[in-house]
Coordinates of C-alpha atoms in Angstrom, one line a residue:
X1 CA 89.8 -71.5 -40.6
X2 CA 87.8 -68.6 -39.3
X3 CA 89.4 -66.1 -37.0
X4 CA 88.8 -66.7 -33.3
X5 CA 88.7 -64.1 -30.6
X6 CA 89.3 -64.1 -26.9
X7 CA 87.4 -62.3 -24.2
X8 CA 86.2 -62.7 -20.7
X9 CA 82.8 -63.7 -19.3
X10 CA 80.8 -62.3 -16.4
X11 CA 83.0 -64.1 -13.9
X12 CA 86.2 -62.8 -15.5
X13 CA 87.2 -66.2 -17.0
X14 CA 88.7 -66.2 -20.4
X15 CA 86.5 -67.5 -23.2
X16 CA 87.2 -68.5 -26.8
X17 CA 84.6 -67.2 -29.3
X18 CA 84.7 -68.5 -32.9
X19 CA 82.4 -69.0 -35.9
X20 CA 82.2 -72.6 -36.7
X21 CA 80.7 -74.3 -39.7
X22 CA 77.8 -76.6 -39.1
X23 CA 79.7 -79.2 -41.1
X24 CA 82.4 -79.3 -38.4
X25 CA 79.7 -80.3 -35.9
X26 CA 79.1 -83.6 -37.5
X27 CA 80.3 -86.9 -35.9
X28 CA 82.5 -87.6 -38.9
X29 CA 84.5 -84.5 -38.3
X30 CA 85.1 -85.4 -34.7
X31 CA 86.1 -89.0 -35.2
X32 CA 88.0 -88.4 -38.4
X33 CA 90.2 -85.5 -37.5
X34 CA 93.8 -85.3 -38.8
X35 CA 96.6 -86.3 -36.4
X36 CA 98.2 -82.9 -37.1
X37 CA 95.3 -81.1 -35.3
X38 CA 95.9 -83.2 -32.2
X39 CA 99.6 -82.3 -32.3
X40 CA 98.8 -78.6 -32.7
X41 CA 96.7 -78.7 -29.5
X42 CA 99.4 -80.6 -27.6
X43 CA 102.3 -78.4 -28.7
X44 CA 100.8 -74.9 -28.7
X45 CA 103.2 -72.6 -26.9
X46 CA 101.5 -69.1 -27.1
X47 CA 97.9 -68.0 -26.5
X48 CA 97.5 -67.3 -30.2
X49 CA 98.8 -70.7 -31.4
X50 CA 96.5 -72.3 -28.8
X51 CA 93.5 -70.5 -30.1
X52 CA 94.5 -71.5 -33.7
X53 CA 94.6 -75.1 -32.6
X54 CA 91.2 -74.9 -30.9
X55 CA 89.7 -73.1 -33.9
X56 CA 90.5 -76.1 -36.1
X57 CA 88.5 -78.4 -33.9
X58 CA 84.8 -79.0 -33.0
X59 CA 83.5 -77.9 -29.6
X60 CA 85.1 -79.9 -26.8
X61 CA 81.7 -81.2 -25.5
X62 CA 78.4 -81.7 -27.5
X63 CA 75.2 -79.7 -26.9
X64 CA 73.9 -82.6 -24.8
X65 CA 76.2 -81.4 -22.0
X66 CA 74.8 -77.9 -21.9
X67 CA 72.5 -78.5 -18.9
X68 CA 75.5 -79.3 -16.8
X69 CA 78.4 -77.3 -18.2
X70 CA 76.6 -74.4 -19.8
X71 CA 75.6 -73.6 -23.3
X72 CA 78.4 -73.6 -25.9
X73 CA 76.8 -73.0 -29.3
X74 CA 74.8 -70.0 -30.4
X75 CA 73.4 -68.7 -33.6
X76 CA 75.1 -65.7 -35.3
X77 CA 72.0 -63.6 -34.6
X78 CA 72.0 -64.4 -30.9
X79 CA 75.5 -63.2 -30.6
X80 CA 75.1 -60.1 -32.8
X81 CA 71.9 -59.0 -31.1
X82 CA 73.1 -59.6 -27.6
X83 CA 70.2 -62.0 -26.8
X84 CA 72.7 -64.7 -25.9
X85 CA 72.9 -63.1 -22.5
X86 CA 76.7 -63.1 -22.4
X87 CA 78.7 -59.9 -21.7
X88 CA 82.0 -60.1 -23.5
X89 CA 84.7 -58.3 -21.6
X90 CA 88.2 -57.6 -22.7
X91 CA 91.0 -60.1 -22.2
X92 CA 93.3 -59.7 -19.2
X93 CA 96.9 -60.5 -20.2
X94 CA 98.1 -61.2 -16.7
X95 CA 95.4 -63.9 -16.3
X96 CA 95.5 -65.1 -19.9
X97 CA 99.2 -65.9 -19.4
X98 CA 98.4 -68.4 -16.6
X99 CA 95.3 -69.9 -18.1
X100 CA 97.0 -70.9 -21.3
X101 CA 100.3 -72.4 -20.1
X102 CA 101.3 -76.0 -19.5
X103 CA 103.6 -76.6 -16.5
X104 CA 104.1 -80.3 -16.6
X105 CA 107.9 -80.6 -17.3
X106 CA 107.8 -78.5 -20.5
X107 CA 108.9 -75.1 -21.7
X108 CA 105.4 -74.5 -23.1
X109 CA 104.9 -71.6 -20.8
X110 CA 103.2 -68.4 -21.9
X111 CA 105.0 -65.1 -21.4
X112 CA 103.4 -61.9 -20.4
X113 CA 104.5 -60.5 -23.8
X114 CA 102.7 -63.2 -25.8
X115 CA 99.6 -62.8 -23.6
X116 CA 99.6 -59.0 -24.3
X117 CA 100.1 -59.7 -28.0
X118 CA 97.1 -62.0 -28.0
X119 CA 95.0 -59.6 -26.1
X120 CA 95.8 -56.8 -28.6
X121 CA 95.5 -58.9 -31.8
X122 CA 92.4 -61.0 -31.2
X123 CA 90.1 -59.3 -28.6
X124 CA 86.4 -60.0 -28.8
X125 CA 85.1 -56.4 -29.4
X126 CA 82.7 -54.6 -31.7
X127 CA 85.2 -54.5 -34.5
X128 CA 85.7 -58.3 -34.4
X129 CA 81.9 -58.9 -34.3
X130 CA 81.4 -56.7 -37.3
X131 CA 84.3 -58.0 -39.3
X132 CA 84.0 -61.7 -38.6
X133 CA 80.4 -62.5 -37.5
X134 CA 78.9 -59.7 -39.6
X135 CA 80.2 -61.5 -42.7
X136 CA 79.3 -65.0 -41.7
X137 CA 76.4 -66.9 -43.3
X138 CA 73.9 -67.4 -40.5
X139 CA 72.4 -70.5 -42.2
X140 CA 75.6 -72.5 -42.2
X141 CA 77.5 -71.0 -39.3
X142 CA 77.2 -71.3 -35.5
X143 CA 79.2 -69.5 -32.9
X144 CA 81.1 -71.5 -30.3
X145 CA 81.7 -69.9 -26.9
X146 CA 83.9 -72.0 -24.6
X147 CA 86.0 -71.4 -21.5
X148 CA 89.8 -71.7 -21.8
X149 CA 89.6 -73.4 -18.4
X150 CA 87.9 -76.4 -20.0
X151 CA 90.3 -76.6 -22.9
X152 CA 93.3 -76.3 -20.6
X153 CA 92.0 -79.2 -18.4
X154 CA 91.4 -81.4 -21.5
X155 CA 94.9 -80.5 -22.8
X156 CA 96.5 -81.3 -19.5
X157 CA 94.8 -84.7 -19.4
X158 CA 95.8 -85.8 -22.9
X159 CA 99.3 -84.2 -22.5
X160 CA 100.1 -86.1 -19.3
X161 CA 98.7 -89.4 -20.5
X162 CA 100.7 -89.1 -23.7
X163 CA 104.0 -88.4 -21.9
X164 CA 103.6 -91.2 -19.4
X165 CA 102.6 -93.7 -22.2
X166 CA 105.7 -92.6 -24.2
X167 CA 108.1 -93.2 -21.4
X168 CA 106.5 -96.5 -20.5
X169 CA 106.7 -97.7 -24.1
X170 CA 110.4 -96.7 -24.2
X171 CA 111.0 -99.0 -21.2
X172 CA 111.9 -96.3 -18.7
X173 CA 112.2 -97.4 -15.1
X174 CA 111.6 -93.9 -13.9
X175 CA 108.6 -92.7 -16.0
X176 CA 107.3 -90.5 -13.1
X177 CA 110.5 -88.5 -12.8
X178 CA 111.0 -88.4 -16.6
X179 CA 107.5 -86.9 -16.9
X180 CA 108.2 -84.3 -14.3
X181 CA 106.7 -85.6 -11.1
X182 CA 108.4 -84.8 -7.8
X183 CA 108.1 -86.6 -4.4
X184 CA 106.5 -84.5 -1.7
X185 CA 105.8 -85.5 1.9
X186 CA 102.6 -83.8 3.1
X187 CA 102.8 -83.7 6.9
X188 CA 99.1 -82.9 7.5
X189 CA 98.1 -85.8 5.3
X190 CA 100.9 -88.0 6.5
X191 CA 101.5 -89.2 2.9
X192 CA 104.4 -89.2 0.5
X193 CA 102.9 -88.2 -2.9
X194 CA 104.1 -87.9 -6.5
X195 CA 103.1 -84.3 -7.5
X196 CA 103.1 -82.4 -10.7
X197 CA 101.7 -78.9 -11.6
X198 CA 98.6 -79.7 -13.5
X199 CA 95.8 -77.0 -13.4
X200 CA 95.7 -73.3 -12.9
X201 CA 94.7 -72.2 -9.4
X202 CA 92.1 -69.5 -10.0
X203 CA 92.4 -68.3 -6.4
X204 CA 96.0 -67.4 -7.0
X205 CA 96.4 -63.6 -7.0
X206 CA 99.5 -62.1 -8.6
X207 CA 98.5 -58.7 -7.3
X208 CA 97.0 -57.7 -10.6
X209 CA 93.4 -56.4 -10.6
X210 CA 92.2 -58.9 -13.2
X211 CA 93.4 -61.9 -11.2
X212 CA 91.9 -60.6 -8.0
X213 CA 88.5 -59.9 -9.7
X214 CA 88.2 -63.5 -10.9
X215 CA 89.1 -64.9 -7.4
X216 CA 86.6 -62.7 -5.7
X217 CA 83.7 -64.0 -7.9
X218 CA 84.4 -67.7 -7.5
X219 CA 82.9 -69.8 -4.7
X220 CA 85.2 -72.8 -5.1
X221 CA 87.3 -74.6 -7.7
X222 CA 84.3 -76.3 -9.4
X223 CA 82.6 -73.0 -10.2
X224 CA 85.7 -72.2 -12.3
X225 CA 86.6 -75.6 -13.7
X226 CA 83.3 -77.1 -14.9
X227 CA 84.9 -79.9 -16.9
X228 CA 86.8 -81.1 -13.8
X229 CA 83.5 -81.1 -11.9
X230 CA 82.1 -83.8 -14.1
X231 CA 85.4 -85.6 -14.7
X232 CA 86.3 -86.1 -11.1
X233 CA 84.5 -86.8 -7.8
X234 CA 85.2 -84.7 -4.7
X235 CA 86.3 -86.1 -1.4
X236 CA 87.1 -84.0 1.7
X237 CA 90.4 -85.4 3.0
X238 CA 91.3 -83.2 5.9
X239 CA 91.4 -79.8 7.5
X240 CA 94.2 -77.2 7.5
X241 CA 93.3 -74.7 10.2
X242 CA 90.0 -73.2 9.1
X243 CA 90.4 -74.5 5.6
X244 CA 89.0 -77.8 4.2
X245 CA 91.3 -79.9 2.0
X246 CA 89.7 -81.5 -0.9
X247 CA 90.8 -84.1 -3.4
X248 CA 89.2 -84.1 -6.9
X249 CA 89.6 -87.8 -7.6
X250 CA 89.9 -89.3 -11.1
X251 CA 88.3 -92.6 -11.9
X252 CA 86.2 -94.9 -9.8
X253 CA 88.7 -95.4 -7.0
X254 CA 88.4 -93.5 -3.7
X255 CA 91.1 -91.3 -2.2
X256 CA 92.0 -93.9 0.4
X257 CA 92.5 -96.7 -2.2
X258 CA 95.9 -97.6 -3.5
X259 CA 96.7 -95.9 -6.8
X260 CA 94.2 -93.1 -6.4
X261 CA 94.9 -90.1 -8.7
X262 CA 93.6 -86.7 -7.6
X263 CA 94.0 -82.9 -7.8
X264 CA 94.6 -81.3 -4.4
X265 CA 92.5 -78.2 -3.9
X266 CA 91.4 -75.8 -1.2
X267 CA 87.9 -74.3 -1.5
X268 CA 88.7 -70.6 -1.0
X269 CA 92.2 -69.5 -0.1
X270 CA 95.3 -70.5 -2.1
X271 CA 97.5 -69.4 0.7
X272 CA 96.2 -72.2 2.9
X273 CA 96.6 -74.7 0.0
X274 CA 100.2 -73.6 -0.6
X275 CA 100.9 -74.0 3.1
X276 CA 100.5 -77.8 2.7
X277 CA 104.0 -77.9 1.2
X278 CA 106.8 -76.3 3.2
X279 CA 109.0 -74.0 1.3
X280 CA 106.7 -73.6 -1.7
X281 CA 106.9 -70.1 -3.1
X282 CA 104.3 -67.8 -4.8
X283 CA 105.2 -69.0 -8.3
X284 CA 104.3 -72.6 -7.4
X285 CA 101.0 -71.4 -5.9
X286 CA 99.7 -70.6 -9.4
X287 CA 99.0 -74.3 -10.0
X288 CA 97.0 -77.1 -8.3
X289 CA 98.9 -80.4 -8.2
X290 CA 98.0 -83.7 -9.7
X291 CA 99.0 -86.3 -7.1
X292 CA 99.2 -90.0 -6.4
X293 CA 100.7 -91.9 -3.5
X294 CA 104.2 -93.2 -4.0
X295 CA 103.9 -97.0 -4.6
X296 CA 106.2 -99.9 -5.2
X297 CA 107.6 -98.9 -8.6
X298 CA 107.4 -95.8 -10.8
X299 CA 106.0 -97.9 -13.7
X300 CA 103.1 -99.1 -11.5
X301 CA 102.4 -95.5 -10.3
X302 CA 102.4 -94.3 -13.9
X303 CA 100.0 -97.0 -15.0
X304 CA 97.7 -96.1 -12.1
X305 CA 97.5 -92.5 -13.3
X306 CA 96.9 -93.5 -16.9
X307 CA 94.2 -96.0 -15.8
X308 CA 92.4 -93.4 -13.6
X309 CA 92.3 -90.8 -16.4
X310 CA 91.2 -93.2 -19.0
X311 CA 88.5 -94.5 -16.6
X312 CA 87.3 -90.9 -16.0
X313 CA 87.1 -89.9 -19.6
X314 CA 85.9 -93.2 -21.2
X315 CA 83.0 -93.5 -18.6
X316 CA 82.2 -89.8 -18.5
X317 CA 78.4 -89.4 -18.1
X318 CA 76.0 -86.7 -16.9
X319 CA 72.3 -86.5 -16.1
X320 CA 72.4 -89.5 -13.8
X321 CA 74.1 -91.6 -16.4
X322 CA 71.6 -90.9 -19.1
X323 CA 74.0 -89.0 -21.4
X324 CA 77.5 -90.4 -22.3
X325 CA 80.3 -88.1 -23.1
X326 CA 83.0 -90.8 -23.1
X327 CA 83.3 -93.9 -25.3
X328 CA 81.5 -97.2 -25.5
X329 CA 80.8 -100.1 -27.8
X330 CA 78.7 -99.1 -30.8
X331 CA 76.0 -101.8 -30.6
X332 CA 74.6 -100.8 -34.0
X333 CA 77.6 -102.6 -35.5
X334 CA 76.2 -105.9 -34.3
X335 CA 73.4 -105.7 -36.9
X336 CA 75.5 -104.7 -40.0
X337 CA 76.0 -107.0 -42.9
X338 CA 79.7 -107.3 -42.0
X339 CA 79.9 -106.7 -38.2
X340 CA 83.2 -105.6 -36.8
X341 CA 84.0 -104.2 -33.3
X342 CA 83.3 -100.5 -33.2
X343 CA 83.7 -97.9 -30.4
X344 CA 81.7 -94.8 -30.4
X345 CA 83.2 -91.6 -29.0
X346 CA 80.6 -89.2 -27.7
X347 CA 82.6 -86.0 -27.4
X348 CA 85.7 -84.4 -28.9
X349 CA 87.3 -84.7 -25.5
X350 CA 86.8 -88.5 -25.6
X351 CA 88.1 -88.6 -29.1
X352 CA 91.3 -86.8 -28.2
X353 CA 92.2 -89.2 -25.4
X354 CA 91.0 -92.2 -27.4
X355 CA 93.4 -91.3 -30.2
X356 CA 96.3 -91.0 -27.8
X357 CA 95.6 -94.4 -26.2
X358 CA 94.6 -96.4 -29.3
X359 CA 97.1 -94.8 -31.7
X360 CA 97.5 -97.9 -33.9
X361 CA 100.9 -97.8 -35.7
X362 CA 101.7 -94.2 -34.5
X363 CA 104.4 -93.6 -31.9
X364 CA 104.4 -90.9 -29.2
X365 CA 107.5 -88.8 -29.5
X366 CA 108.8 -86.4 -26.8
X367 CA 110.2 -83.2 -28.2
X368 CA 113.9 -82.8 -27.3
X369 CA 113.5 -79.0 -27.3
X370 CA 110.2 -78.3 -25.5
X371 CA 109.3 -81.6 -23.8
X372 CA 105.9 -81.8 -25.4
X373 CA 104.5 -85.2 -26.6
X374 CA 103.4 -85.6 -30.2
X375 CA 102.1 -88.3 -32.4
X376 CA 104.2 -89.5 -35.3
X377 CA 104.3 -92.3 -37.9
X378 CA 106.0 -95.5 -36.7
X379 CA 107.3 -96.1 -40.2
X380 CA 110.7 -94.7 -41.2
X381 CA 113.0 -92.4 -39.2
X382 CA 111.5 -90.9 -36.0
X383 CA 111.5 -87.2 -35.2
X384 CA 113.0 -85.9 -32.0
X385 CA 111.3 -82.5 -32.3
X386 CA 107.6 -81.6 -32.5
X387 CA 107.8 -78.7 -35.0
X388 CA 110.0 -76.7 -37.3
X389 CA 110.3 -74.0 -34.7
X390 CA 111.8 -76.5 -32.2
X391 CA 114.0 -77.9 -34.9
X392 CA 115.5 -74.5 -35.6
X393 CA 116.0 -73.8 -31.9
X394 CA 118.0 -77.1 -31.6
X395 CA 120.0 -76.1 -34.7
X396 CA 120.8 -72.7 -33.2
X397 CA 122.0 -74.3 -29.9
X398 CA 124.3 -76.5 -31.9
X399 CA 125.6 -73.6 -33.9
X400 CA 124.1 -74.9 -37.2
X401 CA 121.8 -72.0 -37.9

């Protein structure tokens, strides 16, 4: 695995820069990835381990999505000569901390210490370009440049679907609460919603200069979260003073329909957004919430969320439906000598969720220590922790280490 680096783009968003073998760009590498690579992405706790997990995978979206989400692959010469047009700025630890953490009922939260360590150890600077790209074979190597925002959104989707599926499979009558959802009555919407922290709010300002600079350059949430802009459809659902309230809705349902799953966002000011919920403090303001209306049973509500997210990812298309980034039946299998059903996944993002949903004989475990979901064999004894680090933490708590 080649060493990845982290930097910021012209907007101030964090980006992952890594050399990537052209062999890793093949469809076989995307479809045939090891389960361990999926688990590494699900359970990464610190920025450096998250970058390690990303580095073992192909780009999240193929080059066919470049016209919508921006270019992701460059030649080594384009990066080294500067002709790529990207200005690589230094990482900002205060912002990196928030962009890499998961908040959905897990302890997988980045500390400022781990963010500062990552910013010091793997910055994209002249030394990294010389040491890593300067020694890369330009004929067999490309350079992937992707935003952490897109990777964080993809990870949140597969993470949440995996947790809900695990609790449903275990027979839980309260899978929403088990996953970390809380009931919130939103007076200005006159709705009682299930809510869970889901995505970093880029308009949140911790008072640090790097966070303020990012917020000042953004026009709305979609200018920051490009993956969400093609994964969801936006509906204006109300006004809060001078601020419009938007729902970024997953799947084909509308906001007003029963079972709708959506991210609540405000276009500009996070203060107005946070004011939707009485008593919420500055810490909660860091994240936008994934919501669905409280229904008859928690199991039905959990199924509605899963269905909406699978619908969004499996039917993900761009360019007026001409380019599929989700999954669909591979019709070429109809004409083979021994035809069998086959589903073609058209992006790594689709493959990641597909492997969570259609996991065959694998089970989804929930780590007793950190709360992260992970795939494991359904044969033999089942693990209750996701990693050796979590196992040791459990042993220390029991006084066994």
